XYZ file of C-alpha atoms in Angstrom:
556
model
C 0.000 0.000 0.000
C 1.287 3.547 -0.405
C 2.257 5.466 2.293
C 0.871 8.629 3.202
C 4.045 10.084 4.484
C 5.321 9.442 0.914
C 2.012 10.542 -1.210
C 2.831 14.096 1.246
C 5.903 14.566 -0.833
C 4.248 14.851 -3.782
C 2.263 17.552 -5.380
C -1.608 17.170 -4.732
C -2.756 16.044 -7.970
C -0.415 13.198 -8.408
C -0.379 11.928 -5.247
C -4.378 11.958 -5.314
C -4.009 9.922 -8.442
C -1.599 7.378 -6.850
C -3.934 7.063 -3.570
C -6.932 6.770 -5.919
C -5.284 3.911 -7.982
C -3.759 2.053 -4.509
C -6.942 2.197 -3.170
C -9.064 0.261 -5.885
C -6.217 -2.384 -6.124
C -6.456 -2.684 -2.294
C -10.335 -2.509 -2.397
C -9.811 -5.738 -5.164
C -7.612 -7.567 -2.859
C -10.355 -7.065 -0.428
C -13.038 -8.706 -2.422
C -10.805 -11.604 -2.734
C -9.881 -12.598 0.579
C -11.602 -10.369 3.162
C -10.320 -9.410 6.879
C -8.303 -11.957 8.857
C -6.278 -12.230 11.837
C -2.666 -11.180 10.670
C 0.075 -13.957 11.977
C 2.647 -11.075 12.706
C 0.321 -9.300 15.096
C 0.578 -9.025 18.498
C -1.795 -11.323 20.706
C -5.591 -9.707 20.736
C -4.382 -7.388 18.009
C -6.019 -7.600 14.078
C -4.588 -6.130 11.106
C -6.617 -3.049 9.414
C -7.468 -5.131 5.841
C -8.204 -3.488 2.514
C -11.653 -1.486 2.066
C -14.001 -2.417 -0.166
C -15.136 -0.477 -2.915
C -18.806 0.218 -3.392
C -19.930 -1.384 -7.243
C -20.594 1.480 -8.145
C -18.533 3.840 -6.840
C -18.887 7.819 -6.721
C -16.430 10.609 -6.170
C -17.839 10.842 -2.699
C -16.632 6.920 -1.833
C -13.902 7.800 -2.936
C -13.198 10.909 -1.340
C -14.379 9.146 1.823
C -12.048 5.942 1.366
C -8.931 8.033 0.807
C -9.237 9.794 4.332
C -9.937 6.354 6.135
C -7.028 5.641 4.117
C -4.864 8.222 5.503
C -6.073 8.171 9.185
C -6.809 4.639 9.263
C -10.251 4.065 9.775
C -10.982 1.026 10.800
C -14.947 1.085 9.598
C -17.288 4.474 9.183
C -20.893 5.054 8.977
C -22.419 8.682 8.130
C -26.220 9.905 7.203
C -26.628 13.465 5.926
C -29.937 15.094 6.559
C -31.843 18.527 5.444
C -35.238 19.602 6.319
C -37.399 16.744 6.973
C -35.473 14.524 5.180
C -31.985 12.007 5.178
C -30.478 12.792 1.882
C -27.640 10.392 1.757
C -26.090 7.697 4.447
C -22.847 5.404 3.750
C -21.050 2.942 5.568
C -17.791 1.904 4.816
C -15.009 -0.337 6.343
C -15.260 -3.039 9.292
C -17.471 -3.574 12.072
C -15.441 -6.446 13.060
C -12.239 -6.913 12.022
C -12.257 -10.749 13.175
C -15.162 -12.064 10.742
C -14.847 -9.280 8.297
C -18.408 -8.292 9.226
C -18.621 -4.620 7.199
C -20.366 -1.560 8.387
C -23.535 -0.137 6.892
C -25.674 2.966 7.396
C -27.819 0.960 9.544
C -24.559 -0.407 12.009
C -24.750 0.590 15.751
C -22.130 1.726 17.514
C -21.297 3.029 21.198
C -21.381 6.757 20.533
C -19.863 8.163 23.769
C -20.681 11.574 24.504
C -23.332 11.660 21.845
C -25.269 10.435 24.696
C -25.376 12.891 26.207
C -28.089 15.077 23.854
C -30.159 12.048 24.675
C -29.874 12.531 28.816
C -30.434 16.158 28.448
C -33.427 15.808 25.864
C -34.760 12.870 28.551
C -34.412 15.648 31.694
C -35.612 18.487 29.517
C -38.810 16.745 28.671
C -39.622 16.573 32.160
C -38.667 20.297 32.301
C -41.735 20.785 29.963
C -43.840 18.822 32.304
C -42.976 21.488 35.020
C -41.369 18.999 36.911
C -38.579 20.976 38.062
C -36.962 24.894 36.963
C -33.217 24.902 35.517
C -32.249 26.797 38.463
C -33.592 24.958 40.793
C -31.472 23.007 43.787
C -30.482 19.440 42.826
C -30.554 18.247 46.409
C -33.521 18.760 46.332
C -35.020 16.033 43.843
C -32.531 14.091 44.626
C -33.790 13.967 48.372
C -30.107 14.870 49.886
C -27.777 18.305 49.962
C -25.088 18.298 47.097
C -22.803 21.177 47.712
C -19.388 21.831 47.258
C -17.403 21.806 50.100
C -15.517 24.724 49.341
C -18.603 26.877 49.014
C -21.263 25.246 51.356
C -23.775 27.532 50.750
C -23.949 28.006 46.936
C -26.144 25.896 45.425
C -26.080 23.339 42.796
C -28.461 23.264 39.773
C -29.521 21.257 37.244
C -28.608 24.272 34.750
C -25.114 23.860 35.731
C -24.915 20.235 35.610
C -26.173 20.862 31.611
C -23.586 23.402 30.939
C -20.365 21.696 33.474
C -20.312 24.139 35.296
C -21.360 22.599 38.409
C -17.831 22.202 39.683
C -18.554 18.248 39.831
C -15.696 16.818 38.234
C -14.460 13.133 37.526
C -11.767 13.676 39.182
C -12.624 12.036 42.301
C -14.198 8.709 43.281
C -15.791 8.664 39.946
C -12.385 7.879 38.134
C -11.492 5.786 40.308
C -14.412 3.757 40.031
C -14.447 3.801 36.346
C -10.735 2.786 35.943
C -10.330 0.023 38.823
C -13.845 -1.428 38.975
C -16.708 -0.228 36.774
C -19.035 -2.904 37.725
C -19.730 -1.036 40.705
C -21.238 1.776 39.077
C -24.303 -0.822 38.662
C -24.689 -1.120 42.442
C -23.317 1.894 43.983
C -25.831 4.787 45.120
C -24.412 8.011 44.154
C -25.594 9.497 47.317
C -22.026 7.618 48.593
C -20.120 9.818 46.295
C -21.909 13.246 46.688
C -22.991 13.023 50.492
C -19.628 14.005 53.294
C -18.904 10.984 55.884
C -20.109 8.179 53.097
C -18.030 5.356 51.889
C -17.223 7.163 47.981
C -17.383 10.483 49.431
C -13.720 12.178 48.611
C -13.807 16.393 48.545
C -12.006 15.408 45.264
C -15.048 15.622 43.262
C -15.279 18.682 43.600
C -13.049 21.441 41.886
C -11.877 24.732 43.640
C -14.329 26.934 41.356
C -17.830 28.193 42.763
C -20.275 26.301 41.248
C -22.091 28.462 38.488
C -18.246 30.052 37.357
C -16.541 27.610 35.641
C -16.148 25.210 32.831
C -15.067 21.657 33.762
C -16.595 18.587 31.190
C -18.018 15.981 33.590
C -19.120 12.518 33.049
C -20.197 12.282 36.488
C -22.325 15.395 36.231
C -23.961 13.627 33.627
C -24.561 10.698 35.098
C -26.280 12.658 38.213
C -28.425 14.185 35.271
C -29.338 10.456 34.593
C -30.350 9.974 38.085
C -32.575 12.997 38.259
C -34.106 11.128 34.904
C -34.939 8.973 37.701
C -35.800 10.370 40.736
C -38.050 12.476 38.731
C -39.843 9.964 36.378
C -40.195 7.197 38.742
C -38.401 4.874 35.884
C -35.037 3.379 35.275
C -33.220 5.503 32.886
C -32.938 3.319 30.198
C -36.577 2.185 29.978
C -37.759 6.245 30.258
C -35.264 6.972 26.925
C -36.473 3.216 25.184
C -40.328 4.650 25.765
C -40.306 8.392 25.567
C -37.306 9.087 23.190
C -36.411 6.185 21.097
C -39.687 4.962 20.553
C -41.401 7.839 19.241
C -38.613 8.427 16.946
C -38.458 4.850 15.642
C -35.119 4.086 16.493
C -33.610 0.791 17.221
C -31.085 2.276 19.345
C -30.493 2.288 23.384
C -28.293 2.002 26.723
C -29.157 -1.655 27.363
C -27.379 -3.498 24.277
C -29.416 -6.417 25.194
C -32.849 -4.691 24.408
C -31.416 -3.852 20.959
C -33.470 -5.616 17.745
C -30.262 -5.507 15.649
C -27.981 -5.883 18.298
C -25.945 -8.244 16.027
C -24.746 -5.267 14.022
C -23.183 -3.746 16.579
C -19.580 -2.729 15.970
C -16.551 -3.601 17.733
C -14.503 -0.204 18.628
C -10.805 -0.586 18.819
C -7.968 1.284 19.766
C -4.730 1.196 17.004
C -1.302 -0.030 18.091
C 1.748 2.765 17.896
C 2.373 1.945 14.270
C -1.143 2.196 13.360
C -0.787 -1.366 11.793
C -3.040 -3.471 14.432
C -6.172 -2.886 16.314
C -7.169 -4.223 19.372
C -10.523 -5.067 19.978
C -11.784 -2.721 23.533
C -15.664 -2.631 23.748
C -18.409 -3.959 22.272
C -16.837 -7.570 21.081
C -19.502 -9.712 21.572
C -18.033 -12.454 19.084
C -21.714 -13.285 17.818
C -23.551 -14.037 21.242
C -26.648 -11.587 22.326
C -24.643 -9.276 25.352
C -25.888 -10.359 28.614
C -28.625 -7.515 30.040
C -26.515 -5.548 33.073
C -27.431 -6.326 36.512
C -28.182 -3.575 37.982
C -28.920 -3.311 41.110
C -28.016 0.180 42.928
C -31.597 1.994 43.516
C -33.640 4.458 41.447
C -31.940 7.643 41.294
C -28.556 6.238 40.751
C -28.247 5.668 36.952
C -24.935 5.307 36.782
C -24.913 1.835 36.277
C -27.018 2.669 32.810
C -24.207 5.307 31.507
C -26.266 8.367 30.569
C -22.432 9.906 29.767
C -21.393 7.843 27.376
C -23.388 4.308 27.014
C -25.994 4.637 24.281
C -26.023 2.629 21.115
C -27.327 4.054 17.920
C -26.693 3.380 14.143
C -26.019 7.055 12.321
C -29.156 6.769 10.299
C -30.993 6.652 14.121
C -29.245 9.231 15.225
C -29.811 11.466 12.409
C -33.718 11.392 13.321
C -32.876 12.160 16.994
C -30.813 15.166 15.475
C -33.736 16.196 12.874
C -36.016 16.902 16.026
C -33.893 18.688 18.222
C -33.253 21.422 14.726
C -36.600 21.345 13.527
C -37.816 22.596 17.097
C -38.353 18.954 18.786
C -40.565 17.759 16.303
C -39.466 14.163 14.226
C -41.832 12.937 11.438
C -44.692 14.779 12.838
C -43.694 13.037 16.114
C -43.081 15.712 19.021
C -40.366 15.057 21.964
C -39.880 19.187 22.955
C -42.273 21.693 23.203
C -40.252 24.069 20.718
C -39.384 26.287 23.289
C -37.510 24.109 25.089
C -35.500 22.775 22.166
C -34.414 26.331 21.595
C -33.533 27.093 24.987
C -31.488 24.312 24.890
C -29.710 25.655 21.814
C -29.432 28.851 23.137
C -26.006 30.021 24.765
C -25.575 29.114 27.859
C -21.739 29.680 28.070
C -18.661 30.231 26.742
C -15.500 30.476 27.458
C -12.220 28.248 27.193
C -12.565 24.336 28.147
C -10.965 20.702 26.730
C -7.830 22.834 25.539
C -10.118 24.870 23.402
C -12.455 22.234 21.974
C -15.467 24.305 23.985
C -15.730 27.987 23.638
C -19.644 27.904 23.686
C -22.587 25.811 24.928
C -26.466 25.183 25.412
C -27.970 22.748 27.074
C -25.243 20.053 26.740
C -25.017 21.061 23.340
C -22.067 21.899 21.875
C -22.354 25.173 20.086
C -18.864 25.239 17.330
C -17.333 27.422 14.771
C -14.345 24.768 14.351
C -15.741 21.813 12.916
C -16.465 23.373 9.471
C -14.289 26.476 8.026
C -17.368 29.205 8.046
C -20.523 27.295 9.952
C -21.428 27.543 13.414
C -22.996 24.455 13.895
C -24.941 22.918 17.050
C -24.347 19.280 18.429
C -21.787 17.414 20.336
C -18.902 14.780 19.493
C -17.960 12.159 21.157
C -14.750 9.564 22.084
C -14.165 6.868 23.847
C -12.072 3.117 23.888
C -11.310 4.262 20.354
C -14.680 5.535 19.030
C -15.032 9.279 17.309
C -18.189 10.571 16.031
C -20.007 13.827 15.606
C -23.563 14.674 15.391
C -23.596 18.494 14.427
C -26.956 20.251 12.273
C -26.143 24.027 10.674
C -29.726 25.806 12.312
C -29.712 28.519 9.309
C -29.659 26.127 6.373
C -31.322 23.353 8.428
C -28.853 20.921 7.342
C -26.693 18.487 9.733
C -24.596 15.423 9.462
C -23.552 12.350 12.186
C -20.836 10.257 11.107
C -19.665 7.209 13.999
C -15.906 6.000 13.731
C -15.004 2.312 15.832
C -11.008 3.375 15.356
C -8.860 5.201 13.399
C -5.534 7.429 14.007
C -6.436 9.893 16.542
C -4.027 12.629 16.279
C -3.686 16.623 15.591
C -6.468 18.023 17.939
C -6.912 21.282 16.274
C -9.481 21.140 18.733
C -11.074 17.984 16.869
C -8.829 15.578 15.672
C -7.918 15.870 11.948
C -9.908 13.067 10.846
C -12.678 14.478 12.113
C -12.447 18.017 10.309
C -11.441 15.882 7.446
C -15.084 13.860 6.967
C -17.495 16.532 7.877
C -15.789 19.049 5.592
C -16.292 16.571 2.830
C -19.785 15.567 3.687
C -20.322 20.022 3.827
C -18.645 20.075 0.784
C -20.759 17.917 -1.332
C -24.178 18.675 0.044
C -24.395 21.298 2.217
C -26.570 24.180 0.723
C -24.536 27.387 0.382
C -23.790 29.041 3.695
C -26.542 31.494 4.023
C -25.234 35.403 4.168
C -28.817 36.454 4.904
C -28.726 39.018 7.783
C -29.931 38.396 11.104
C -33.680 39.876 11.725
C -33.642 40.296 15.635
C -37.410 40.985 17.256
C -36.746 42.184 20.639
C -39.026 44.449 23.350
C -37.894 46.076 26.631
C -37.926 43.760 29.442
C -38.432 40.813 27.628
C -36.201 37.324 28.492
C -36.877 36.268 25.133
C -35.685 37.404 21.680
C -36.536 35.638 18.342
C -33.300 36.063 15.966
C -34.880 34.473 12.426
C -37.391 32.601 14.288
C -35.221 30.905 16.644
C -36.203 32.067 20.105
C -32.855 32.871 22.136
C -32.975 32.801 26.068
C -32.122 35.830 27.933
C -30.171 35.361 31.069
C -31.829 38.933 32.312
C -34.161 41.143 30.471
C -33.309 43.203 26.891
C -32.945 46.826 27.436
C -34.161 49.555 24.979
C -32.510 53.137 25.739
C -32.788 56.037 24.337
C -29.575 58.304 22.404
C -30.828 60.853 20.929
C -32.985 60.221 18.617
C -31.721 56.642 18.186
C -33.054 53.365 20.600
C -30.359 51.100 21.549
C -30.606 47.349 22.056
C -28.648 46.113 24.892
C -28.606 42.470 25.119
C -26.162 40.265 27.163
C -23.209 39.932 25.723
C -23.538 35.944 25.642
C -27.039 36.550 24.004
C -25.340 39.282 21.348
C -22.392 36.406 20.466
C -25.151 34.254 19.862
C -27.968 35.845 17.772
C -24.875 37.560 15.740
C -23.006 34.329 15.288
C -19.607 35.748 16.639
C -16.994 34.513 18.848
C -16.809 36.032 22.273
C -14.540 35.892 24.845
C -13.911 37.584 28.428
C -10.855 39.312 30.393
C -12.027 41.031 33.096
C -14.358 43.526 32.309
C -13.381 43.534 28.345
C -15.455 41.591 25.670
C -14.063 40.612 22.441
C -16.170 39.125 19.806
C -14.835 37.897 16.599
C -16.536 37.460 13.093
C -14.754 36.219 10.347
C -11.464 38.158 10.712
C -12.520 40.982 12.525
C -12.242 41.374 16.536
C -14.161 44.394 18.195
C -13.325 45.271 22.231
C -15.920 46.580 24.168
C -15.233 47.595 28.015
C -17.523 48.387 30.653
C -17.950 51.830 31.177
C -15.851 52.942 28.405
C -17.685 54.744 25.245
C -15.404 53.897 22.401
C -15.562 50.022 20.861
C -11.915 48.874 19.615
C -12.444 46.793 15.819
C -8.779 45.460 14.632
C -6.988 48.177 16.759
C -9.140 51.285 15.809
C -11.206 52.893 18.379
C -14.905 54.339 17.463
C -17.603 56.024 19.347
C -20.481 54.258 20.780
C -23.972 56.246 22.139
C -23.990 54.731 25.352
C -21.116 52.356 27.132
C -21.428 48.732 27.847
C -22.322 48.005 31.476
C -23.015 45.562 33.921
C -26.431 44.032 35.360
C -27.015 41.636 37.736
C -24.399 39.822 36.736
C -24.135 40.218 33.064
C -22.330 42.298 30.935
C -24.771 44.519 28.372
C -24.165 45.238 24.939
C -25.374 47.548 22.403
C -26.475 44.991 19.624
C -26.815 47.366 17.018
C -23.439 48.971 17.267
C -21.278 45.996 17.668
C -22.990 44.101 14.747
C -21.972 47.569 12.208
C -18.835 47.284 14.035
C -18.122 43.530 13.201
C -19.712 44.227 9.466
C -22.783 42.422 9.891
C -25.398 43.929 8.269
C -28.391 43.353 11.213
C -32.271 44.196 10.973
C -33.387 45.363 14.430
C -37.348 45.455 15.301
C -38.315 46.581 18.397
């Protein structure tokens, strides 16, 4: 096969000729013998074997092939969706290297943090029951304090635990647990991890930031969002997602592998050896038996056991349909899971900042909100990794288009935030059917005093009230400056008392208290300053929007 360090050598044309060519004699090679364990490999370990090429193959296989190629892929499965409607789904590679079992659109795999859309959309739907308020005290549906032991008298709330901010980490007995003996997780009662004096209970778990002021990506947070699932439903959390989630949506996907109809098309995940020659088999590798149903015994209200972080199993076509509710405002195939207010409060910015080494700058209601998956889009969703596994479930809200693509191994390298392999797929997948990125400005409909603002008839979330003044014979907007960054698109980010958003390749500095807004080093006048309420920072809307060059229409 030819290497990629040697095709880099080369100018781009020829060496995509020479991949093209290596890859349809490797694909033929395929079709004659098919995957087998290689003699030279280490014990446990299978060699990666030659793809094989769709009969009738189109640029887009091909396209797709050459980048497993490069970051070796062991098998990949994508669906594409727009509107109402999947518009293409491919699956390529192995789901098991050991019989040579190949993936298809319809192939399940353990997503890993994808699950995590799923245990917020689960909680959030008893939100719109008005079983509980965002800001509300966890301890108290969960029938016991939860504070940090640092700051005793700050609450805890399920907002937080949606956003990480809740200053539960994983860091303590939860990692420990995870890495030395997971099978405890099915009997322990988190109340012994989040209660002082109990047997789990280490001050560990918590981090040195207030809750409510700082980013820190838990698993365990998630998992106590599963548990609420519970407390609050009077179900196990598993059955409430099978019945009020995967159901509806007709998807034959779930946290309980056993209870899956196709369960024999799940894939193995695997994690590559140094030299990226051999994979070794690390969840998932049933070896054609039904998986045993997990015995879980720890009591309702501690779902850990069920893995609402990272456990659920889904095929990318399934997925796709979960996805195509959440963007068309919780409504699947005429089948509703949100009231559509709560699936764009969820989508609405929650917070941003700098978290994962830069992989989270902004975020809903554990969704991911990113300008770095896809040169130009700012797309909603959430990825996910784990015991090799990469996959990304991300939907463009403007154009109403969205892809999910599920990896079971592959060369995880050159975080840029997301790995290289990942940029690499949903680029192409843009590229070839992603409608033009729309440059239509932003219509914002905002009144004085109002917590809500619709932005091209996606309601945003106001963490306090809009403010209409008066300059003049002008009317300002002020908005929070996390609500601005959001209905304009930009980047934002926070020293002090300075904002900085950033579209495109201008930045614009804004200061409390100061009159003059800074855009790539160039001070100009603003009507009123920026200033501070109850805790937020407001902006004049308007003004930063001409500042940034983003041509806005205001109604108020």
């Amino acid at each position: 096969m030819v290497s990629i360090s040697f095709l880099k050598r080369l100018p781009a044309v020829l060496a995509g000729v020479i991949l093209a060519f290596s890859i349809l004699a490797h694909a033929a090679a395929a079709n004659q013998s098919g995957p087998t364990a290689n003699p030279g490999a280490p014990p446990g370990y299978f060699a990666l074997k030659p793809y094989i090429l769709p009969a009738k193959s189109t640029a887009l296989d091909k396209q797709l092939l050459a980048i497993m190629e490069k970051y070796k892929i062991v098998g990949l499965s994508a669906t594409v969706f727009r509107d109402n409607k999947i518009v293409w789904s491919g699956g390529y590679g192995w789901a098991d290297l050991s019989t040579g079992r190949t993936v298809t659109p319809d192939t399940l795999f353990r997503v890993a943090s994808l699950s995590k859309l799923v245990t917020a959309t689960a909680l959030m739907q008893l939100y719109d029951q008005g079983k509980f308020g965002l800001d509300d005290d966890i301890g108290k549906y969960l029938g016991y304090r939860v504070f940090n032991p640092k700051y005793p008298d700050i609450k805890i709330t399920f907002r937080q635990l949606l956003t990480h901010t809740s200053s539960i980490v994983d860091s303590g007995a939860y990692d420990a647990i995870v890495e030395e003996n997971p099978a405890l997780l099915r009997k322990i009662d988190i109340k012994d991890m989040l209660t002082p004096g109990s047997r789990y209970y280490t001050a560990a778990t918590f981090s040195d930031a207030a809750p409510g002021t700082q980013f820190g990506y838990s698993n365990f947070g998630a998992g106590i969002a599963g548990s609420l699932v519970e407390k609050i439903s009077g179900m196990p959390f598993d059955q409430y997602c099978a019945k009020y989630i995967f159901k509806p949506l007709n998807m034959d996907a779930g946290f309980e592998p056993a209870n899956i109809k196709n369960w024999k098309n799940i894939a193995v995940l695997y994690r590559p050896d140094e030299q990226l020659v051999n994979f070794r088999p690390t969840k998932d590798n049933y070896n054609n038996s039904k998986p045993e149903p997990a015995s879980v015994t720890a009591p309702l209200g501690s779902a850990l056991g069920r893995s609402p972080a990272g456990g659920l199993r889904s095929s990318s076509v399934d997925f796709a349909k979960f996805m195509q509710a959440h963007m068309n405002g919780g409504v699947y195939n005429k089948t509703r899971i949100l009231r559509a207010d709560t699936a764009d409060l969820m989508h609405s910015m929650q917070w941003f900042g700098y978290g994962l080494d830069g992989l989270y700058k902004q975020k809903g209601l554990n969704f991911h909100i990113t300008d770095d998956l896809v040169p130009g889009r700012r797309l909603v969703g959430h990825s996910g990794e784990a015991y090799g596994l990469s996959a990304d479930a991300y939907y463009d809200p403007d154009n109403k288009f969205g892809i999910v693509f599920m990896i079971n191994g592959a060369n995880l390298t050159q975080a840029n935030p997301y790995y290289s392999v990942e940029n690499s797929v949903a680029k192409t997948l843009f590229d070839t059917f992603a409608p033009k990125s729309s440059d239509k400005p932003p219509k914002i409909k905002a009144k004085a005093g109002t917590s809500v603002i619709t932005v091209n008839d996606r309601k945003i979330f106001l963490p306090v009230p809009a403010v209409v003044n008066t300059a003049g014979k002008a009317q300002l907007l002020f908005l929070p400056a996390i609500s601005a960054a959001d209905a304009l698109k930009t980047g934002i980010a926070q020293s002090g008392d300075t904002l900085t958003f950033t579209y495109k390749q201008t930045k614009a500095s804004l200061t409390v208290g100061q009159t003059a807004i800074t855009v790539n080093g160039k001070a100009i006048t603003l009507p009123q300053a920026p200033y501070k309420y109850n805790g937020q920072i407001l902006i004049p809307v308007r003004e930063l929007a001409a500042a940034l060059n983003i041509n806005t229409k205001l109604s108020l």
